[in-house]
Short mmCIF file of C-alpha atoms in Angstrom, two decimals:
data_model
loop_
_atom_site.label_atom_id
_atom_site.label_comp_id
_atom_site.label_asym_id
_atom_site.label_seq_id
_atom_site.Cartn_x
_atom_site.Cartn_y
_atom_site.Cartn_z
CA MET A 1 0.00 0.00 0.00
CA LEU A 2 2.85 2.37 0.81
CA VAL A 3 4.53 1.58 -2.49
CA ARG A 4 1.34 2.19 -4.44
CA GLY A 5 0.71 5.44 -2.57
CA GLY A 6 4.23 6.60 -3.38
CA GLY A 7 3.71 5.65 -7.00
CA ALA A 8 0.48 7.67 -7.13
CA ALA A 9 2.24 10.72 -5.68
CA LEU A 10 5.11 10.28 -8.13
CA SER A 11 2.72 10.11 -11.07
CA GLY A 12 1.09 13.41 -10.08
CA ALA A 13 4.45 15.09 -9.57
CA LEU A 14 5.68 13.90 -12.96
CA LEU A 15 2.48 15.10 -14.63
CA TYR A 16 3.07 18.56 -13.16
CA ALA A 17 6.74 18.57 -14.17
CA GLY A 18 5.69 18.00 -17.78
CA PHE A 19 3.84 21.33 -17.93
CA PRO A 20 5.23 24.71 -19.08
CA PRO A 21 7.49 26.51 -18.61
CA ARG A 22 9.31 23.15 -18.78
CA ASP A 23 9.17 21.33 -22.11
CA TRP A 24 9.32 17.82 -20.64
CA TRP A 25 6.13 16.75 -22.45
CA PHE A 26 7.12 13.06 -22.33
CA LEU A 27 6.66 12.97 -18.54
CA ALA A 28 2.89 12.86 -19.03
CA LEU A 29 3.15 9.46 -20.70
CA ILE A 30 5.34 8.16 -17.88
CA ALA A 31 3.02 9.65 -15.26
CA LEU A 32 -0.07 7.96 -16.67
CA ALA A 33 1.78 4.67 -17.08
CA ILE A 34 2.70 4.76 -13.38
CA LEU A 35 -0.77 5.86 -12.26
CA THR A 36 -2.63 3.20 -14.25
CA ALA A 37 -0.15 0.56 -13.04
CA VAL A 38 -0.79 1.63 -9.43
CA LEU A 39 -4.54 1.28 -10.01
CA ARG A 40 -4.30 -2.21 -11.49
CA GLY A 41 -5.62 -4.91 -9.19
CA VAL A 42 -6.86 -2.71 -6.34
CA GLY A 43 -10.37 -2.09 -5.07
CA VAL A 44 -12.54 0.85 -5.99
CA ARG A 45 -12.03 2.64 -2.66
CA LEU A 46 -8.29 2.28 -2.72
CA GLY A 47 -8.31 3.35 -6.37
CA ALA A 48 -10.16 6.53 -5.43
CA ALA A 49 -7.64 7.19 -2.66
CA TYR A 50 -4.68 6.70 -4.98
CA GLY A 51 -6.33 8.91 -7.60
CA ALA A 52 -6.79 11.65 -5.01
CA VAL A 53 -3.12 11.39 -4.00
CA ALA A 54 -2.05 11.71 -7.64
CA GLY A 55 -4.43 14.64 -8.12
CA ALA A 56 -3.07 16.50 -5.11
CA ALA A 57 0.52 15.90 -6.21
CA PHE A 58 -0.41 17.37 -9.61
CA PHE A 59 -2.71 20.29 -8.87
CA VAL A 60 -1.11 21.66 -5.71
CA PRO A 61 2.16 22.62 -7.47
CA LEU A 62 0.34 23.49 -10.73
CA LEU A 63 -1.98 26.14 -9.29
CA PRO A 64 -0.17 28.33 -6.72
CA TRP A 65 -0.67 31.31 -9.04
CA VAL A 66 -4.32 31.28 -7.96
CA GLY A 67 -3.26 32.43 -4.50
CA GLU A 68 -0.31 34.60 -5.49
CA TYR A 69 -1.85 37.74 -3.99
CA VAL A 70 -4.89 36.42 -2.11
CA GLY A 71 -3.38 33.72 0.09
CA ALA A 72 -3.19 29.95 0.06
CA ALA A 73 -6.84 29.15 0.85
CA PRO A 74 -8.28 29.66 -2.68
CA TRP A 75 -5.32 27.86 -4.26
CA LEU A 76 -5.52 24.82 -1.99
CA THR A 77 -9.32 24.67 -2.14
CA LEU A 78 -9.26 24.62 -5.93
CA ALA A 79 -6.47 22.02 -5.95
CA VAL A 80 -8.48 19.74 -3.63
CA ILE A 81 -11.60 20.07 -5.79
CA GLN A 82 -9.65 19.21 -8.93
CA ALA A 83 -7.93 16.30 -7.16
CA GLY A 84 -11.42 14.96 -6.47
CA PHE A 85 -11.93 14.41 -10.19
CA LEU A 86 -8.79 12.28 -10.32
CA ALA A 87 -10.21 10.36 -7.37
CA LEU A 88 -13.19 9.49 -9.58
CA PHE A 89 -10.80 8.39 -12.31
CA GLY A 90 -8.92 6.32 -9.75
CA ALA A 91 -12.17 4.62 -8.70
CA ALA A 92 -13.06 3.76 -12.30
CA VAL A 93 -9.73 2.37 -13.49
CA PRO A 94 -9.61 -0.79 -11.29
CA VAL A 95 -13.00 -1.75 -12.73
CA LEU A 96 -11.91 -1.06 -16.31
CA TRP A 97 -8.75 -3.14 -15.89
CA ARG A 98 -11.01 -6.26 -15.80
CA LEU A 99 -12.17 -5.73 -19.39
CA PRO A 100 -10.52 -6.87 -22.63
CA ALA A 101 -8.59 -4.02 -24.29
CA ALA A 102 -8.55 -2.26 -20.91
CA PRO A 103 -6.13 0.52 -21.96
CA LEU A 104 -8.66 1.69 -24.53
CA TRP A 105 -11.41 2.10 -21.93
CA ILE A 106 -9.03 3.66 -19.44
CA ALA A 107 -8.06 6.28 -22.04
CA CYS A 108 -11.76 6.99 -22.63
CA ALA A 109 -12.23 7.40 -18.87
CA TRP A 110 -9.34 9.87 -18.76
CA VAL A 111 -10.95 11.93 -21.53
CA GLY A 112 -14.28 11.75 -19.70
CA THR A 113 -12.70 12.90 -16.45
CA GLU A 114 -11.16 15.93 -18.14
CA ALA A 115 -14.45 16.63 -19.93
CA VAL A 116 -16.43 16.70 -16.69
CA ARG A 117 -14.00 18.87 -14.75
CA SER A 118 -13.89 21.27 -17.72
CA ARG A 119 -17.62 21.86 -17.25
CA ALA A 120 -18.35 21.57 -13.54
CA PRO A 121 -18.69 23.08 -11.05
CA PHE A 122 -19.43 26.72 -11.90
CA GLY A 123 -18.68 26.25 -15.59
CA GLY A 124 -15.64 24.04 -15.04
CA PHE A 125 -11.90 24.51 -14.79
CA PRO A 126 -9.97 23.02 -17.75
CA TRP A 127 -6.56 24.15 -16.48
CA GLY A 128 -4.08 21.28 -16.41
CA ARG A 129 -5.66 19.24 -19.20
CA THR A 130 -3.17 16.78 -20.65
CA ALA A 131 -3.09 18.38 -24.09
CA PHE A 132 -1.97 21.70 -22.61
CA GLY A 133 1.30 20.07 -21.60
CA GLN A 134 2.04 18.78 -25.10
CA ALA A 135 2.74 22.04 -26.94
CA ASP A 136 6.42 21.15 -27.33
CA GLY A 137 5.86 17.46 -28.08
CA PRO A 138 5.41 15.44 -31.28
CA LEU A 139 1.68 14.98 -30.61
CA LEU A 140 0.83 18.67 -31.09
CA PRO A 141 0.05 18.33 -34.84
CA LEU A 142 -2.67 15.83 -33.96
CA ALA A 143 -4.68 18.71 -32.49
CA ALA A 144 -5.77 19.67 -36.02
CA TRP A 145 -7.37 16.24 -36.39
CA VAL A 146 -8.63 15.26 -32.93
CA GLY A 147 -8.42 18.43 -30.85
CA ALA A 148 -7.34 18.72 -27.23
CA PRO A 149 -9.41 15.69 -26.06
CA GLY A 150 -7.82 13.53 -28.76
CA ILE A 151 -4.32 14.35 -27.58
CA GLY A 152 -5.34 13.54 -24.01
CA PHE A 153 -6.71 10.22 -25.25
CA VAL A 154 -3.48 9.33 -27.05
CA VAL A 155 -1.34 10.16 -24.01
CA ALA A 156 -3.59 8.16 -21.67
CA LEU A 157 -3.74 5.24 -24.09
CA SER A 158 0.04 5.21 -24.36
CA GLY A 159 0.47 5.23 -20.59
CA ALA A 160 -2.15 2.55 -19.90
CA ALA A 161 -0.86 0.34 -22.72
CA ALA A 162 2.69 0.62 -21.39
CA ALA A 163 1.45 -0.34 -17.92
CA ALA A 164 -0.39 -3.36 -19.34
CA VAL A 165 2.64 -4.53 -21.31
CA ALA A 166 4.87 -4.15 -18.25
CA ALA A 167 2.41 -6.09 -16.10
CA GLU A 168 2.25 -8.83 -18.71
CA ALA A 169 6.01 -9.11 -18.87
CA VAL A 170 6.58 -9.04 -15.12
CA GLY A 171 3.58 -11.07 -14.01
CA ARG A 172 3.72 -13.88 -16.52
CA ARG A 173 7.41 -13.59 -17.31
CA ARG A 174 6.75 -14.01 -21.00
CA PRO A 175 8.74 -11.40 -22.93
CA ALA A 176 7.11 -12.56 -26.14
CA LYS A 177 3.88 -10.98 -24.91
CA LEU A 178 5.47 -7.60 -25.53
CA LEU A 179 4.79 -8.17 -29.22
CA GLY A 180 1.11 -8.90 -28.60
CA PRO A 181 -1.96 -6.70 -28.99
CA LEU A 182 -1.04 -4.28 -26.23
CA GLY A 183 2.38 -3.71 -27.71
CA ALA A 184 0.64 -3.08 -31.00
CA MET A 185 -1.36 -0.30 -29.33
CA VAL A 186 1.82 1.52 -28.42
CA LEU A 187 3.07 1.09 -31.97
CA VAL A 188 -0.17 2.53 -33.36
CA VAL A 189 0.13 5.54 -31.06
CA ALA A 190 3.69 6.18 -32.23
CA LEU A 191 2.64 5.90 -35.87
CA ALA A 192 -0.28 8.28 -35.24
CA ALA A 193 2.09 10.89 -33.83
CA ALA A 194 4.41 10.50 -36.79
CA ALA A 195 1.53 10.75 -39.25
CA GLY A 196 0.19 13.83 -37.52
CA SER A 197 3.57 15.52 -37.67
CA ALA A 198 3.99 14.71 -41.34
CA SER A 199 0.54 15.61 -42.59
CA ALA A 200 -0.96 18.18 -40.22
CA PRO A 201 -3.22 20.52 -42.18
CA HIS A 202 -2.55 24.25 -42.41
CA SER A 203 1.22 23.91 -42.12
CA THR A 204 2.87 27.26 -42.68
CA ARG A 205 4.98 27.68 -45.79
CA SER A 206 7.92 30.03 -46.02
CA ASP A 207 6.33 32.26 -48.64
CA GLY A 208 7.38 35.89 -48.54
CA PRO A 209 5.22 38.80 -47.44
CA GLY A 210 2.34 39.62 -49.70
CA SER A 211 1.94 36.10 -51.02
CA SER A 212 -1.29 34.18 -50.75
CA GLY A 213 -1.58 30.73 -49.32
CA GLY A 214 0.65 31.53 -46.38
CA SER A 215 -1.01 28.76 -44.39
CA GLY A 216 -0.97 26.17 -47.10
CA SER A 217 -4.70 26.59 -47.84
CA PRO A 218 -6.25 27.87 -51.07
CA ASN A 219 -8.41 30.21 -48.97
CA ALA A 220 -5.49 31.73 -47.10
CA SER A 221 -4.15 35.27 -47.30
CA GLU A 222 -2.17 37.52 -44.97
CA VAL A 223 -2.61 40.45 -42.63
CA THR A 224 -0.11 42.73 -40.96
CA LEU A 225 -1.00 43.42 -37.35
CA ALA A 226 0.55 44.60 -34.11
CA LEU A 227 0.07 43.87 -30.44
CA VAL A 228 0.92 46.30 -27.68
CA GLN A 229 2.04 45.36 -24.17
CA GLY A 230 1.93 48.57 -22.18
CA ASN A 231 2.94 47.02 -18.84
CA VAL A 232 1.53 47.93 -15.42
CA PRO A 233 2.91 50.19 -12.67
CA ARG A 234 3.35 47.18 -10.40
CA ALA A 235 2.27 43.56 -10.16
CA GLY A 236 -0.55 42.42 -7.94
CA LEU A 237 -4.24 42.98 -7.44
CA ASP A 238 -3.77 46.68 -6.73
CA PHE A 239 -2.72 47.38 -10.32
CA ASN A 240 -6.41 48.25 -10.79
CA ALA A 241 -5.85 51.21 -8.50
CA GLN A 242 -3.52 52.52 -11.18
CA ARG A 243 -6.09 52.29 -13.98
CA ARG A 244 -5.15 55.58 -15.60
CA ALA A 245 -1.48 54.66 -15.58
CA VAL A 246 -2.23 51.33 -17.31
CA LEU A 247 -4.21 53.09 -20.04
CA ASP A 248 -1.54 55.74 -20.44
CA ASN A 249 1.14 53.04 -20.74
CA HIS A 250 -0.69 51.42 -23.65
CA VAL A 251 -1.31 54.76 -25.33
CA ALA A 252 2.35 55.72 -24.95
CA ARG A 253 3.63 52.44 -26.36
CA THR A 254 1.21 52.73 -29.29
CA LEU A 255 2.43 56.26 -30.02
CA GLN A 256 5.99 54.96 -29.98
CA LEU A 257 4.98 52.25 -32.46
CA ALA A 258 3.35 54.90 -34.66
CA ALA A 259 6.62 56.85 -34.65
CA ASP A 260 8.51 53.70 -35.65
CA VAL A 261 6.06 53.12 -38.51
CA ASP A 262 6.38 56.71 -39.74
CA ALA A 263 10.16 56.42 -39.61
CA GLY A 264 10.13 53.16 -41.58
CA ARG A 265 11.41 51.08 -38.67
CA ALA A 266 8.23 48.98 -38.52
CA LEU A 267 5.55 47.83 -40.93
CA ARG A 268 2.26 49.69 -40.79
CA PRO A 269 -0.31 47.35 -39.24
CA SER A 270 -3.90 47.00 -40.43
CA LEU A 271 -5.05 46.47 -36.86
CA LEU A 272 -3.73 46.53 -33.29
CA VAL A 273 -4.54 44.30 -30.33
CA TRP A 274 -4.42 45.71 -26.82
CA PRO A 275 -4.73 43.37 -23.83
CA GLU A 276 -7.55 42.70 -21.42
CA ASN A 277 -7.93 45.53 -18.88
CA SER A 278 -5.86 47.93 -20.95
CA SER A 279 -8.60 50.49 -20.25
CA ASP A 280 -10.33 49.72 -16.98
CA ILE A 281 -11.60 53.28 -17.21
CA ASP A 282 -14.86 52.96 -19.17
CA PRO A 283 -14.18 54.90 -22.40
CA LEU A 284 -17.90 55.14 -23.15
CA ARG A 285 -18.45 57.08 -19.92
CA ASN A 286 -15.09 58.87 -19.61
CA PRO A 287 -14.29 61.35 -22.40
CA ASP A 288 -10.62 61.57 -21.38
CA ALA A 289 -10.13 57.82 -21.87
CA ALA A 290 -11.99 57.91 -25.19
CA ALA A 291 -9.82 60.79 -26.41
CA ALA A 292 -6.63 58.99 -25.43
CA ILE A 293 -7.63 55.82 -27.28
CA THR A 294 -8.76 57.78 -30.33
CA GLY A 295 -5.44 59.65 -30.41
CA ALA A 296 -3.50 56.39 -30.32
CA ALA A 297 -5.60 54.84 -33.10
CA ARG A 298 -5.22 57.93 -35.31
CA ALA A 299 -1.49 58.08 -34.73
CA VAL A 300 -0.95 54.54 -35.95
CA GLY A 301 -3.69 54.79 -38.58
CA ALA A 302 -5.47 51.56 -37.67
CA PRO A 303 -8.32 50.33 -35.47
CA ILE A 304 -7.46 48.96 -32.04
CA LEU A 305 -9.04 46.06 -30.21
CA VAL A 306 -9.21 47.54 -26.70
CA GLY A 307 -9.75 45.54 -23.50
CA ALA A 308 -12.14 47.66 -21.45
CA VAL A 309 -14.31 47.37 -18.36
CA LEU A 310 -17.74 48.83 -19.13
CA ARG A 311 -20.09 49.97 -16.39
CA ARG A 312 -23.77 49.11 -16.74
CA GLY A 313 -26.72 51.03 -15.39
CA ASP A 314 -27.62 48.30 -12.90
CA GLY A 315 -24.24 48.43 -11.17
CA THR A 316 -22.79 45.40 -12.92
CA THR A 317 -19.85 45.45 -15.32
CA THR A 318 -18.70 43.63 -18.45
CA ASN A 319 -15.20 42.57 -19.43
CA THR A 320 -15.32 43.83 -23.00
CA SER A 321 -13.01 43.76 -25.99
CA MET A 322 -14.04 46.72 -28.12
CA VAL A 323 -13.00 47.66 -31.65
CA TRP A 324 -12.01 51.33 -31.63
CA ASP A 325 -11.91 52.92 -35.09
CA PRO A 326 -9.54 55.89 -35.56
CA VAL A 327 -12.34 57.89 -37.20
CA THR A 328 -15.67 56.69 -35.87
CA GLY A 329 -14.61 55.47 -32.43
CA PRO A 330 -16.27 52.46 -30.71
CA ALA A 331 -17.57 49.72 -32.97
CA ASP A 332 -17.92 45.94 -32.64
CA THR A 333 -17.66 44.41 -29.15
CA HIS A 334 -17.18 41.06 -27.43
CA ASP A 335 -18.22 40.66 -23.81
CA LYS A 336 -16.30 37.90 -22.05
CA ARG A 337 -18.56 34.85 -21.92
CA GLN A 338 -16.67 32.57 -19.50
CA LEU A 339 -16.14 34.52 -16.31
CA VAL A 340 -13.84 33.45 -13.49
CA PRO A 341 -15.92 32.30 -10.50
CA PHE A 342 -14.96 33.87 -7.15
CA GLY A 343 -12.88 36.40 -9.10
CA GLU A 344 -14.96 38.20 -11.70
CA TYR A 345 -18.19 37.12 -10.07
CA LEU A 346 -19.31 35.38 -6.90
CA PRO A 347 -21.56 32.32 -7.29
CA MET A 348 -24.44 32.27 -4.81
CA ARG A 349 -23.31 35.70 -3.64
CA PRO A 350 -25.66 36.18 -0.64
CA LEU A 351 -24.88 32.75 0.81
CA VAL A 352 -21.15 32.68 0.12
CA SER A 353 -20.52 36.24 1.31
CA ALA A 354 -22.43 35.50 4.52
CA VAL A 355 -20.27 32.46 5.21
CA VAL A 356 -17.00 33.99 3.97
CA PRO A 357 -17.23 37.80 4.21
CA SER A 358 -13.95 38.34 2.33
CA ALA A 359 -15.51 36.65 -0.73
CA ALA A 360 -17.63 39.77 -1.24
CA ARG A 361 -14.50 41.34 -2.79
CA ALA A 362 -15.21 39.34 -5.95
CA GLY A 363 -16.29 41.35 -8.96
CA ASN A 364 -19.82 41.89 -10.17
CA PHE A 365 -19.27 41.10 -13.82
CA VAL A 366 -21.98 39.61 -16.01
CA PRO A 367 -21.22 37.27 -18.93
CA GLY A 368 -21.74 38.11 -22.56
CA ASN A 369 -23.21 35.94 -25.26
CA GLY A 370 -22.79 35.48 -28.97
CA ASP A 371 -20.07 33.71 -30.90
CA GLY A 372 -17.00 35.65 -29.76
CA VAL A 373 -16.29 37.18 -33.19
CA VAL A 374 -15.69 40.86 -33.89
CA GLU A 375 -14.97 42.52 -37.21
CA ILE A 376 -11.88 44.70 -37.26
CA ALA A 377 -10.43 46.24 -40.40
CA GLY A 378 -12.83 44.05 -42.39
CA LEU A 379 -11.45 40.86 -40.83
CA PRO A 380 -13.54 38.49 -38.68
CA VAL A 381 -11.49 37.92 -35.53
CA ALA A 382 -12.09 35.49 -32.65
CA VAL A 383 -11.67 36.96 -29.18
CA ALA A 384 -10.86 34.50 -26.39
CA THR A 385 -10.39 36.76 -23.39
CA CYS A 386 -7.82 35.31 -20.98
CA TYR A 387 -9.60 32.42 -19.18
CA GLU A 388 -11.74 31.71 -22.26
CA VAL A 389 -8.84 30.23 -24.24
CA ALA A 390 -8.91 27.19 -21.94
CA PHE A 391 -12.42 26.23 -23.09
CA ASP A 392 -12.69 24.16 -26.27
CA ALA A 393 -16.23 25.12 -27.20
CA LEU A 394 -15.73 28.88 -27.02
CA VAL A 395 -12.88 29.01 -29.52
CA THR A 396 -14.52 26.40 -31.73
CA ASP A 397 -17.73 28.45 -31.87
CA SER A 398 -15.79 31.52 -32.99
CA VAL A 399 -13.88 29.75 -35.74
CA ARG A 400 -17.02 28.01 -36.98
CA ALA A 401 -18.66 31.46 -37.09
CA GLY A 402 -16.04 32.60 -39.58
CA ALA A 403 -13.12 33.90 -37.52
CA GLN A 404 -9.92 33.87 -39.56
CA LEU A 405 -7.62 34.96 -36.74
CA ILE A 406 -7.65 34.22 -32.99
CA THR A 407 -6.78 36.88 -30.44
CA VAL A 408 -6.18 36.22 -26.73
CA PRO A 409 -6.27 39.53 -24.84
CA THR A 410 -5.19 38.72 -21.30
CA ASN A 411 -4.18 40.34 -18.03
CA ASN A 412 -1.61 38.29 -16.14
CA ALA A 413 -0.44 41.11 -13.87
CA THR A 414 -2.60 39.70 -11.06
CA PHE A 415 -0.48 36.52 -11.10
CA GLY A 416 2.96 38.09 -10.94
CA ARG A 417 5.85 36.05 -12.26
CA THR A 418 4.23 32.67 -11.70
CA GLU A 419 3.97 29.85 -14.23
CA MET A 420 0.41 30.86 -15.11
CA THR A 421 1.39 32.97 -18.11
CA TYR A 422 3.42 30.13 -19.65
CA GLN A 423 0.64 27.62 -19.07
CA GLN A 424 -1.78 29.97 -20.82
CA LEU A 425 0.64 30.48 -23.71
CA ALA A 426 0.74 26.71 -24.25
CA MET A 427 -3.07 26.69 -24.51
CA SER A 428 -2.90 29.37 -27.20
CA ARG A 429 -0.34 27.32 -29.14
CA LEU A 430 -2.65 24.33 -29.04
CA ARG A 431 -5.57 26.44 -30.28
CA ALA A 432 -3.50 27.63 -33.24
CA VAL A 433 -2.95 24.06 -34.43
CA GLU A 434 -6.40 22.84 -33.46
CA HIS A 435 -8.10 25.42 -35.67
CA GLY A 436 -5.40 26.16 -38.24
CA ARG A 437 -5.33 29.84 -37.28
CA SER A 438 -2.67 32.37 -36.36
CA VAL A 439 -3.00 33.44 -32.72
CA VAL A 440 -2.13 36.78 -31.12
CA VAL A 441 -1.66 36.78 -27.33
CA SER A 442 -1.67 40.34 -25.99
CA ALA A 443 -0.96 40.66 -22.26
CA THR A 444 -0.79 43.74 -20.06
CA SER A 445 2.49 42.64 -18.48
CA GLY A 446 3.51 39.62 -20.59
CA VAL A 447 4.10 37.15 -21.94
CA SER A 448 2.64 38.47 -25.22
CA ALA A 449 3.26 36.41 -28.33
CA ILE A 450 2.68 35.87 -32.02
CA ILE A 451 1.87 32.24 -32.87
CA ASP A 452 1.64 30.77 -36.37
CA PRO A 453 -0.87 28.05 -37.36
CA THR A 454 1.65 25.30 -36.61
CA GLY A 455 1.80 26.39 -32.97
CA LYS A 456 5.25 27.95 -33.30
CA VAL A 457 5.89 31.12 -31.29
CA THR A 458 7.48 33.43 -33.85
CA GLN A 459 7.78 36.47 -31.55
CA ARG A 460 7.32 37.01 -27.82
CA THR A 461 7.89 39.63 -25.16
CA ASP A 462 9.47 39.54 -21.72
CA LEU A 463 7.52 39.88 -18.51
CA PHE A 464 6.82 43.37 -17.12
CA THR A 465 8.39 45.15 -20.07
CA PRO A 466 6.63 47.63 -22.40
CA ALA A 467 6.76 46.21 -25.93
CA ALA A 468 5.09 46.10 -29.32
CA LEU A 469 5.26 43.26 -31.81
CA VAL A 470 4.46 43.63 -35.52
CA ALA A 471 3.98 40.63 -37.78
CA THR A 472 2.53 39.61 -41.12
CA LEU A 473 0.47 36.51 -40.44
CA PRO A 474 -1.45 34.01 -42.55
CA ILE A 475 -5.21 34.11 -42.17
CA ASP A 476 -7.53 31.37 -43.30
CA SER A 477 -11.19 30.47 -43.62
CA ASP A 478 -10.81 26.69 -44.01
CA LEU A 479 -11.85 24.49 -41.09
CA THR A 480 -9.72 21.71 -39.66
CA LEU A 481 -11.27 18.34 -38.90
CA ALA A 482 -11.02 19.11 -35.19
CA THR A 483 -13.03 22.32 -35.69
CA ARG A 484 -15.69 20.48 -37.67
CA LEU A 485 -16.01 17.66 -35.15
CA GLY A 486 -16.02 19.90 -32.08
CA SER A 487 -16.90 18.03 -28.92
CA THR A 488 -18.21 14.91 -30.70
CA PRO A 489 -15.09 12.75 -30.13
CA GLU A 490 -14.93 13.85 -26.50
CA GLY A 491 -18.56 12.94 -26.00
CA ALA A 492 -18.07 9.59 -27.71
CA ALA A 493 -15.08 8.73 -25.51
CA THR A 494 -16.96 9.72 -22.37
CA ALA A 495 -19.98 7.62 -23.38
CA ALA A 496 -17.70 4.68 -24.17
CA ALA A 497 -16.14 4.90 -20.70
CA VAL A 498 -19.55 4.95 -19.03
CA LEU A 499 -20.74 1.96 -21.06
CA ALA A 500 -17.51 0.09 -20.29
CA LEU A 501 -18.00 0.70 -16.57
CA ILE A 502 -21.56 -0.57 -16.78
CA ALA A 503 -20.47 -3.65 -18.72
CA ALA A 504 -17.68 -4.40 -16.23
CA SER A 505 -20.04 -3.97 -13.29
CA ILE A 506 -22.62 -6.31 -14.83
CA ALA A 507 -19.95 -8.90 -15.59
CA ALA A 508 -18.64 -8.73 -12.02
CA ARG A 509 -22.14 -9.12 -10.59
CA GLN A 510 -22.82 -12.14 -12.77
CA ALA A 511 -19.51 -13.68 -11.77
CA ARG A 512 -20.41 -13.30 -8.10
CA ARG A 513 -23.78 -14.96 -8.70
CA ARG A 514 -22.16 -17.88 -10.47
CA ALA A 515 -19.52 -18.39 -7.80
CA PRO A 516 -21.76 -20.22 -5.23
CA HIS A 517 -23.19 -22.50 -7.92
CA SER A 518 -19.70 -23.38 -9.07
CA ALA A 519 -18.76 -24.20 -5.49
CA ASP A 520 -21.88 -26.36 -5.04
CA ALA A 521 -21.22 -28.23 -8.27
CA SER A 522 -17.81 -29.27 -6.99
CA THR A 523 -19.13 -30.94 -3.79
CA PRO A 524 -19.73 -34.73 -3.64
CA GLU A 525 -23.39 -34.19 -2.68
CA SER A 526 -24.07 -32.29 -5.86
CA GLN A 527 -22.66 -35.09 -7.94
CA THR A 528 -24.86 -37.87 -6.51
#
């Protein structure tokens, strides 16, 4: 029991170590091989306990950024909740090990576990999904075919198959079994990764500026754009107290970019992307803020996608990305749809604030609706504001609605120099490949980045440094298979896991019923 418990803790630690900013993507396969081996041959209760241990060893070191400026309680509470989902996985795996082709059903259960925790409670928390740790690995190109759930399935299948092969070799001491069906599974996974790398759609060609087909698609063209990282006066939650300084920083850095364009030191962009919270002063209610943004847009001669906080008449607010035209001012908008619970809003506010008075500090934002697409400079652009990039369905909806470019305006200043910004960058890289789109990550304090449709970061900024990046990027209207399929494969895998659990439970119940009859048939009395 001690050995298995240590193995569970090791698996969670290895899973964490495989996440950015480290590029040790292969540790996820080892972690899941160890975890599924630990869960082989144990009872459901012990399996749940080992799953919880693995979950704690994974989520506790993965999520300290949650409590960077608010203390350990929110961080540890969230880590415990997420570890509970791995406890459910741990309870399911011992049952699934009894079935033929067990690694297949275990991989489906892993996908189902990630699917459920990405949706519940309070809208879910997809952070730490397996695919988000594979941005530097050979499986990344598969995202265009099978999306984030598909990569998670392949990693889990590889780990469970390796555990099964090892158990076969050690338990039966028959090395020849390594060449059997389970070994073939591992071979298929390796071939799938190789095929994905060789034939991933929307691979970027090295065509020069101004050419068409920059993404390898007949419907592709190019756009020159810029992102601005204005920086914040200081890290932490109180950066909001310096709202005017944050806006002025982004205006100043945009004016500097405009001077570089006029002097021929930078290409003139067709559009600019400012980060989330770049204007927490409502420009629709504050003429000074509106004038500052208009001046910046006119100086550079292009519309700006501005991250603003808009005040509503009922006292609530919206986290809005607003297109600001240099001539006509405010235009198309996107209100953030997936809000951060206990941060941007407080679920069950009267009850929770009565029990935990400090929780009343949470914002009073309301979610938007729609498809997350705005039109800027004649281009349909997806807006996945910060937290939204973690959710499959939100980005998929935008691309299906016609978005040819993905933007991720984000504010990471509230998380300091933690690993959060690098974890989020990996998500954006996955989305680029998944949907065959260029991605622009614009952060108040960094890391901001330009990502091509293959998931490669072509330019990036440093943390807490004012910067502007200009790039000519391929844009495309074609849809990858992953975009077309959406959540269908994830739903199918989850349903398969549930059916497998039901089948295994029925088989176990029937075996228990037959056991007494088998014992009776073996007695002398039953034979006379």
